[in-house]
Amino acid sequence: MSILYDEGQQAIATESRRVLDARASKDRLLKLLEQVGEHDAPFWDTAVEQGWTALAVPEEHGGLGLGLVELGLVAQASGAATAGAPFLTPGFGVTHALVAAGNADAAAKYLPQIAAGEARGAVAFAEGTDILPAAPATRFADGKLTGSKPAVPGGLKAELALVWASGANGPVLALAELAGAERKAVSSFDNSRLYADLTFAGTPATVLAEGAAATALAREVLARMAVVTAHEQVGGAEALLHIARDYAVTRKAFGQLIGAFQSVKHRIAEMYGLVEIARANCIHAAASAGTDGFLLAAADARLTATEAYDTCARDCVQIHGGIGVTWEQGLHLHMRRARSLAIEQGNLLFWEDLLVETLTGEAA
Amino acid sequence: MSEIETYRAQARAWLESVAPKYSRAARGKLNLSVEEDLALGRQYMAEKYDAGYAGINWKTEIGGQGLSNMHKIAFDAEEMQFGMPNVYFGISLGMPIPILIHYGQDRAWVKERVIKALRGEEIWCQLFSEPSGGSDLAALRTKAEPDGNGWRMTGQKVWTSWAQYCDYGVIVVRTDPTVEKHKGLTYFWVDMKAEGVEVRPIKLAGGDSHVNEVFFDAVRLEDSQRMGEVGGGFGVALHTLMIERYIATDSAGFGPHLDLFVDTTKELTINGKPAIKDGRIRSAIARNHAMRAGLDSITKRAFAMMQAGMQPGPEGSLQKLVAVRSRQKLSEMALDLQGNQAFDFDPHAYVKEDWGTSWLNAPTGRIAGGSDEVLLNTIAEKVLGLPQDHRPDKGVPFNAIPA
């Protein structure tokens, strides 16, 4: 696939940004931080209305049949707005698992619901500190799941969960309807992500893949979600770069604009470098989906985007001085989101190891 | 296969055919002096010209091949892998000759110079930096005063690469000290063998001497040697620096490829444990890979845009800044990893294949061609629109600026 966006893709980027600029509300997002159990409902409605939930769903199941490039562009726009809802990226993870697994019945049942925004997705892989544990404690037997998954993003209000579990013959990737699971909300520094501890006690689930195929598919799902998230991170980092730049050409100190001080202007120039490198990796990764180099490209995108968003959040606050640490200014929205996104699809430590293992063939 | 791919395959075949005589691998065994290596380089350039791979993207009427930038980039990418003895001609053909083609007055004479430069028979240098100038190109003090129907030039330049082997140079000098510093400069070409020109090599920290001080003592310049308008020298100089911005990119910062670091870590241990299993090492490999992949993607995208007839974005300006800093740190880490074994040092080892020379020469890369600080300023001011640094010499006639 080309690394230059075509007209349709550019239109998606422009339109999603325009829609989100018009509908995002800092006050609403700030409020969500103070309560447990609510997400940015207007964003989710927008996502459904704009067809973003249908983007990667094949046309025969009521979707638009597009891919990672288009999803990435929407994610970039929602990252800039710190909007997002926890379902869009994992919803895509569930979609990809359903498309790739080749279970026609499950695909026919669930994909139209996902496309229409009726079924929201969560991806429950992590246990303990590992995003993809080698031997998950959650068990799958006789068509049922037993065990628990901690702090699943979107888990509190999703209808479907893609679960990484242990079966009789190695790992299993199973799809469960969450009506049959117990959920407990997690109070977090980024509450609108709807983190929830999920407990399965004989919850019925559909097997999508088993054994080595399950491992390969879980990695692929995680890598694809990581690329979408990397775009979201770049969107956030780029927004912070612009916020920092705009402040530096407005605010004066010692009789001049602070942007004229090299300590400030160089900090902003370094932010630009991190953003552009991460963006380039995102574009490359999205264009390499389905190729041999995809896992490596996804890791490159994930690492540089995480570094870019964290650094830009840190430095943008620093450039603002006191006003930067106030509740009202809202820069902490980005700071919080930078951290939640950094962890959600596997932390830096996971991706660093995965990258080196892919590169050298040596496990840690 | 696309036309470019076919061209690339043909270029590769030709390079392979001459590699036994000229490649780094072939020359490495011979222990050549710089002069001997240069002589071999001149032979290589002549063969390259005869094979039709010289001046690839230049017009045929001036001695080039009349092909596209993409052909040139494709050939360069292949050629780089062989380590041919072409380093002496990089600046000559990179900046001075294209500028001569653009501004040179006597076209027949220009064409003759172009062909001789392409064949390696003549080499050109670029005389910009001065001892008091530093990063401020417009602060130069070498002057040319009117002298009959020409000029007389006196002053000193510094950091001039390969000047000791050069036949000609392009030079920016002050022709009017009574106007603002950017406005009193004029651009000329100069005969490096002319009376009054003296070249003194400078030995660098890494041990080699490819850069020089060049002194001009009342050197005569004909007005026909002028390139561009009187007082228009700064603009021509900027034009020089903009040429072929995307061709000199290397995400390894002109140091070793990351594969070499991985190989190094596979051979070594940390407290008896394999270095490649160490989290610090893995983190360094992963972060460097990700960063370099980003730079490579920026380059690939820029080429794709050029091929599609679009103008690449300004992110290409990040290449040297980011890559050379990372090379410096990675080289330090590689030496660290080697422990006492790192002390066994060969100053003549190739910087792209050796951590010691890569480390020792890395500071040059962070200074030459725009220091990190200047590059950050450029990004901040030109790309992000941040305010210019405080410039107390702005609007002041050059001769009124305190020295």
Short mmCIF file of C-alpha atoms in Angstrom, two decimals, chain B residues 83-379:
data_model
loop_
_atom_site.label_atom_id
_atom_site.label_comp_id
_atom_site.label_asym_id
_atom_site.label_seq_id
_atom_site.Cartn_x
_atom_site.Cartn_y
_atom_site.Cartn_z
CA GLY B 83 32.33 2.09 -0.37
CA MET B 84 33.86 3.32 -3.62
CA PRO B 85 36.70 5.92 -3.36
CA ASN B 86 34.40 8.86 -4.13
CA VAL B 87 34.52 10.79 -0.88
CA TYR B 88 36.94 13.36 -2.40
CA PHE B 89 34.39 14.37 -5.00
CA GLY B 90 31.27 14.54 -2.81
CA ILE B 91 31.42 18.25 -2.03
CA SER B 92 32.81 19.16 -5.44
CA LEU B 93 29.91 17.59 -7.32
CA GLY B 94 27.41 18.18 -4.54
CA MET B 95 27.45 21.96 -4.28
CA PRO B 96 30.12 23.99 -6.18
CA ILE B 97 29.56 22.37 -9.58
CA PRO B 98 25.73 22.69 -9.51
CA ILE B 99 26.18 26.32 -8.49
CA LEU B 100 28.70 26.84 -11.30
CA ILE B 101 26.20 25.31 -13.73
CA HIS B 102 23.55 27.73 -12.50
CA TYR B 103 25.57 30.93 -12.29
CA GLY B 104 28.74 30.45 -14.37
CA GLN B 105 29.07 33.12 -17.06
CA ASP B 106 31.23 31.51 -19.77
CA ARG B 107 29.11 28.48 -20.69
CA ALA B 108 31.75 26.69 -22.79
CA TRP B 109 34.25 27.03 -19.97
CA VAL B 110 31.62 25.84 -17.47
CA LYS B 111 30.87 22.72 -19.52
CA GLU B 112 34.57 21.89 -19.69
CA ARG B 113 34.84 22.22 -15.87
CA VAL B 114 31.73 20.10 -15.31
CA ILE B 115 33.07 17.23 -17.40
CA LYS B 116 36.51 17.38 -15.80
CA ALA B 117 34.92 17.40 -12.34
CA LEU B 118 32.65 14.47 -13.21
CA ARG B 119 35.70 12.54 -14.46
CA GLY B 120 37.56 13.30 -11.25
CA GLU B 121 40.25 15.22 -13.13
CA GLU B 122 39.42 18.42 -11.26
CA ILE B 123 38.06 18.91 -7.75
CA TRP B 124 36.20 21.90 -6.37
CA CYS B 125 35.90 23.03 -2.76
CA GLN B 126 33.46 25.31 -1.00
CA LEU B 127 35.02 28.23 0.89
CA PHE B 128 32.37 29.50 3.31
CA SER B 129 33.44 29.23 6.97
CA GLU B 130 35.79 31.70 8.60
CA PRO B 131 37.52 31.77 11.99
CA SER B 132 35.34 34.57 13.32
CA GLY B 133 32.13 33.38 11.66
CA GLY B 134 31.22 30.13 13.38
CA SER B 135 27.59 29.34 12.70
CA ASP B 136 26.97 32.86 11.41
CA LEU B 137 27.62 32.55 7.67
CA ALA B 138 26.96 36.23 7.08
CA ALA B 139 29.64 37.34 9.55
CA LEU B 140 32.53 36.63 7.22
CA ARG B 141 35.40 39.08 6.86
CA THR B 142 37.39 37.91 3.85
CA LYS B 143 37.10 40.86 1.48
CA ALA B 144 37.30 41.55 -2.23
CA GLU B 145 37.93 45.12 -3.26
CA PRO B 146 37.44 46.53 -6.78
CA ASP B 147 40.69 46.44 -8.74
CA GLY B 148 40.49 47.74 -12.28
CA ASN B 149 37.99 45.55 -14.15
CA GLY B 150 38.19 42.84 -11.48
CA TRP B 151 38.72 42.35 -7.76
CA ARG B 152 41.50 41.78 -5.27
CA MET B 153 40.75 39.33 -2.44
CA THR B 154 42.38 39.12 0.98
CA GLY B 155 41.43 37.08 4.03
CA GLN B 156 41.14 33.60 5.48
CA LYS B 157 38.71 30.67 5.26
CA VAL B 158 38.65 27.56 7.44
CA TRP B 159 37.26 23.99 7.58
CA THR B 160 37.57 23.73 3.81
CA SER B 161 37.26 20.05 2.95
CA TRP B 162 39.84 18.59 0.53
CA ALA B 163 41.19 22.10 -0.31
CA GLN B 164 44.72 20.66 -0.47
CA TYR B 165 43.70 18.62 -3.52
CA CYS B 166 41.43 21.18 -5.16
CA ASP B 167 41.77 22.96 -8.46
CA TYR B 168 38.96 25.44 -7.97
CA GLY B 169 36.66 26.67 -5.23
CA VAL B 170 33.50 28.68 -4.77
CA ILE B 171 33.78 31.47 -2.24
CA VAL B 172 31.67 34.11 -0.55
CA VAL B 173 33.42 37.33 0.42
CA ARG B 174 32.58 40.78 1.65
CA THR B 175 32.52 43.38 -1.11
CA ASP B 176 30.77 46.15 0.83
CA PRO B 177 31.37 46.59 4.59
CA THR B 178 29.18 49.70 4.80
CA VAL B 179 25.84 47.87 4.44
CA GLU B 180 24.05 45.32 6.65
CA LYS B 181 26.02 42.08 6.91
CA HIS B 182 23.80 39.94 4.64
CA LYS B 183 23.76 42.55 1.91
CA GLY B 184 27.46 43.21 1.41
CA LEU B 185 28.49 39.74 0.21
CA THR B 186 29.37 38.54 -3.27
CA TYR B 187 29.96 35.02 -4.62
CA PHE B 188 32.89 34.08 -6.90
CA TRP B 189 34.76 31.07 -8.14
CA VAL B 190 38.47 31.05 -7.41
CA ASP B 191 41.45 29.25 -8.92
CA MET B 192 43.02 27.40 -6.00
CA LYS B 193 46.39 27.35 -7.81
CA ALA B 194 46.41 31.14 -8.28
CA GLU B 195 49.16 33.32 -6.85
CA GLY B 196 48.48 34.32 -3.22
CA VAL B 197 46.44 31.21 -2.30
CA GLU B 198 47.91 29.13 0.52
CA VAL B 199 46.38 25.94 1.93
CA ARG B 200 47.31 24.53 5.34
CA PRO B 201 45.77 21.22 6.45
CA ILE B 202 44.26 21.00 9.94
CA LYS B 203 44.63 17.77 11.87
CA LEU B 204 41.30 16.87 13.48
CA ALA B 205 40.61 15.16 16.80
CA GLY B 206 40.03 11.87 15.00
CA GLY B 207 43.51 12.06 13.46
CA ASP B 208 42.79 12.81 9.82
CA SER B 209 43.47 16.03 7.92
CA HIS B 210 40.89 16.44 5.20
CA VAL B 211 39.96 19.97 6.29
CA ASN B 212 42.13 23.04 5.82
CA GLU B 213 42.76 26.66 6.53
CA VAL B 214 43.01 28.66 3.30
CA PHE B 215 44.73 32.05 3.15
CA PHE B 216 44.22 34.59 0.38
CA ASP B 217 46.83 37.31 -0.01
CA ALA B 218 45.77 39.89 -2.60
CA VAL B 219 44.45 37.22 -4.95
CA ARG B 220 43.29 38.59 -8.30
CA LEU B 221 39.70 37.73 -9.35
CA GLU B 222 38.34 38.68 -12.77
CA ASP B 223 34.81 40.05 -12.74
CA SER B 224 33.90 37.10 -14.99
CA GLN B 225 34.56 34.89 -11.93
CA ARG B 226 31.63 36.49 -10.14
CA MET B 227 28.51 34.30 -9.74
CA GLY B 228 25.31 36.25 -9.20
CA GLU B 229 24.95 39.94 -8.48
CA VAL B 230 27.38 42.10 -6.55
CA GLY B 231 25.89 42.09 -3.04
CA GLY B 232 23.81 38.98 -3.83
CA GLY B 233 26.28 36.48 -2.40
CA PHE B 234 24.25 35.46 0.63
CA GLY B 235 21.35 34.36 -1.54
CA VAL B 236 23.67 32.27 -3.74
CA ALA B 237 25.21 30.76 -0.60
CA LEU B 238 21.77 29.75 0.70
CA HIS B 239 20.99 28.29 -2.72
CA THR B 240 24.20 26.24 -2.39
CA LEU B 241 23.14 24.88 0.98
CA MET B 242 19.65 23.93 -0.24
CA ILE B 243 20.90 21.77 -3.11
CA GLU B 244 20.36 18.03 -2.78
CA ARG B 245 19.04 18.25 0.77
CA TYR B 246 17.48 14.80 0.64
CA ILE B 247 20.38 13.01 -1.01
CA ALA B 248 22.71 13.18 2.00
CA THR B 249 20.56 11.23 4.44
CA ASP B 250 21.64 8.34 6.62
CA SER B 251 19.55 7.33 9.61
CA ALA B 252 22.69 5.83 11.16
CA GLY B 253 24.14 9.35 11.38
CA PHE B 254 27.00 8.33 9.05
CA GLY B 255 28.06 5.84 11.73
CA PRO B 256 27.57 2.07 12.00
CA HIS B 257 24.32 0.38 11.09
CA LEU B 258 22.27 -0.90 14.03
CA ASP B 259 22.93 -4.47 12.86
CA LEU B 260 26.55 -3.99 13.91
CA PHE B 261 25.42 -3.03 17.41
CA VAL B 262 23.24 -6.13 17.58
CA ASP B 263 26.18 -8.28 16.44
CA THR B 264 28.41 -6.60 19.03
CA THR B 265 25.95 -7.38 21.81
CA LYS B 266 25.63 -10.99 20.71
CA GLU B 267 29.35 -11.51 21.14
CA LEU B 268 29.70 -9.84 24.53
CA THR B 269 28.63 -10.45 28.10
CA ILE B 270 27.68 -8.25 31.05
CA ASN B 271 28.75 -9.74 34.38
CA GLY B 272 28.86 -13.13 32.75
CA LYS B 273 25.40 -12.86 31.24
CA PRO B 274 24.76 -12.44 27.48
CA ALA B 275 24.56 -8.74 26.68
CA ILE B 276 21.68 -9.25 24.25
CA LYS B 277 19.54 -10.49 27.16
CA ASP B 278 20.18 -7.35 29.17
CA GLY B 279 17.22 -5.00 29.43
CA ARG B 280 19.33 -1.86 29.07
CA ILE B 281 20.83 -3.17 25.86
CA ARG B 282 17.48 -4.34 24.52
CA SER B 283 15.97 -0.97 25.28
CA ALA B 284 18.78 0.81 23.44
CA ILE B 285 18.40 -1.46 20.41
CA ALA B 286 14.63 -1.06 20.34
CA ARG B 287 14.64 2.73 20.77
CA ASN B 288 17.34 3.19 18.15
CA HIS B 289 15.58 0.90 15.73
CA ALA B 290 12.32 2.76 16.16
CA MET B 291 13.94 6.18 15.77
CA ARG B 292 16.00 5.20 12.74
CA ALA B 293 13.00 3.51 11.14
CA GLY B 294 11.14 6.80 11.55
CA LEU B 295 13.90 8.72 9.78
CA ASP B 296 14.01 6.12 7.01
CA SER B 297 10.25 6.44 6.60
CA ILE B 298 10.56 10.21 6.35
CA THR B 299 13.11 9.76 3.57
CA LYS B 300 11.04 7.13 1.74
CA ARG B 301 8.00 9.35 1.91
CA ALA B 302 9.98 12.33 0.63
CA PHE B 303 11.16 10.30 -2.37
CA ALA B 304 7.63 9.05 -3.00
CA MET B 305 6.42 12.64 -2.94
CA MET B 306 9.15 13.81 -5.32
CA GLN B 307 8.32 10.96 -7.66
CA ALA B 308 4.67 12.03 -7.55
CA GLY B 309 5.72 15.58 -8.40
CA MET B 310 5.01 16.90 -4.91
CA GLN B 311 7.21 18.96 -2.59
CA PRO B 312 8.40 16.97 0.48
CA GLY B 313 7.70 18.38 3.93
CA PRO B 314 10.23 20.11 6.18
CA GLU B 315 10.67 17.03 8.39
CA GLY B 316 13.68 16.07 6.25
CA SER B 317 15.57 18.71 8.22
CA LEU B 318 15.48 16.38 11.24
CA GLN B 319 17.74 13.78 9.69
CA LYS B 320 21.20 14.94 10.66
CA LEU B 321 20.16 16.37 14.02
CA VAL B 322 18.52 13.21 15.28
CA ALA B 323 20.72 10.63 13.60
CA VAL B 324 24.15 11.95 14.56
CA ARG B 325 23.19 12.45 18.21
CA SER B 326 21.96 8.87 18.37
CA ARG B 327 25.11 7.62 16.66
CA GLN B 328 27.23 9.38 19.28
CA LYS B 329 25.37 7.83 22.19
CA LEU B 330 25.14 4.37 20.66
CA SER B 331 28.88 4.46 19.92
CA GLU B 332 29.60 5.37 23.54
CA MET B 333 27.42 2.49 24.67
CA ALA B 334 29.13 0.05 22.32
CA LEU B 335 32.56 1.06 23.68
CA ASP B 336 31.21 0.77 27.21
CA LEU B 337 29.98 -2.73 26.48
CA GLN B 338 33.39 -3.78 25.21
CA GLY B 339 35.04 -2.76 28.46
CA ASN B 340 38.84 -2.93 28.31
CA GLN B 341 38.65 -4.47 24.86
CA ALA B 342 37.53 -1.04 23.61
CA PHE B 343 41.01 0.39 24.24
CA ASP B 344 42.36 -1.54 21.28
CA PHE B 345 41.77 1.28 18.81
CA ASP B 346 42.51 1.71 15.10
CA PRO B 347 42.29 5.36 14.05
CA HIS B 348 42.07 4.34 10.38
CA ALA B 349 39.08 2.04 10.83
CA TYR B 350 36.03 2.96 8.75
CA VAL B 351 33.56 5.02 10.80
CA LYS B 352 30.59 3.06 9.54
CA GLU B 353 32.09 -0.23 10.68
CA ASP B 354 33.93 0.65 13.87
CA TRP B 355 32.62 1.97 17.18
CA GLY B 356 35.86 3.66 18.22
CA THR B 357 36.26 5.84 15.14
CA SER B 358 32.51 6.39 14.99
CA TRP B 359 32.56 7.73 18.53
CA LEU B 360 35.69 9.85 18.09
CA ASN B 361 34.43 11.48 14.90
CA ALA B 362 30.81 11.91 15.95
CA PRO B 363 31.31 15.43 17.36
CA THR B 364 32.33 16.60 13.88
CA GLY B 365 28.96 15.42 12.61
CA ARG B 366 27.15 17.41 15.27
CA ILE B 367 28.95 20.59 14.22
CA ALA B 368 29.57 20.38 10.47
CA GLY B 369 26.74 21.31 8.10
CA GLY B 370 24.86 23.19 10.83
CA SER B 371 25.34 22.52 14.53
CA ASP B 372 22.58 20.89 16.57
CA GLU B 373 21.76 24.30 18.02
CA VAL B 374 21.52 25.97 14.63
CA LEU B 375 19.36 23.13 13.30
CA LEU B 376 17.02 23.38 16.29
CA ASN B 377 16.77 27.13 15.74
CA THR B 378 16.02 26.58 12.06
CA ILE B 379 13.24 24.10 12.86
#
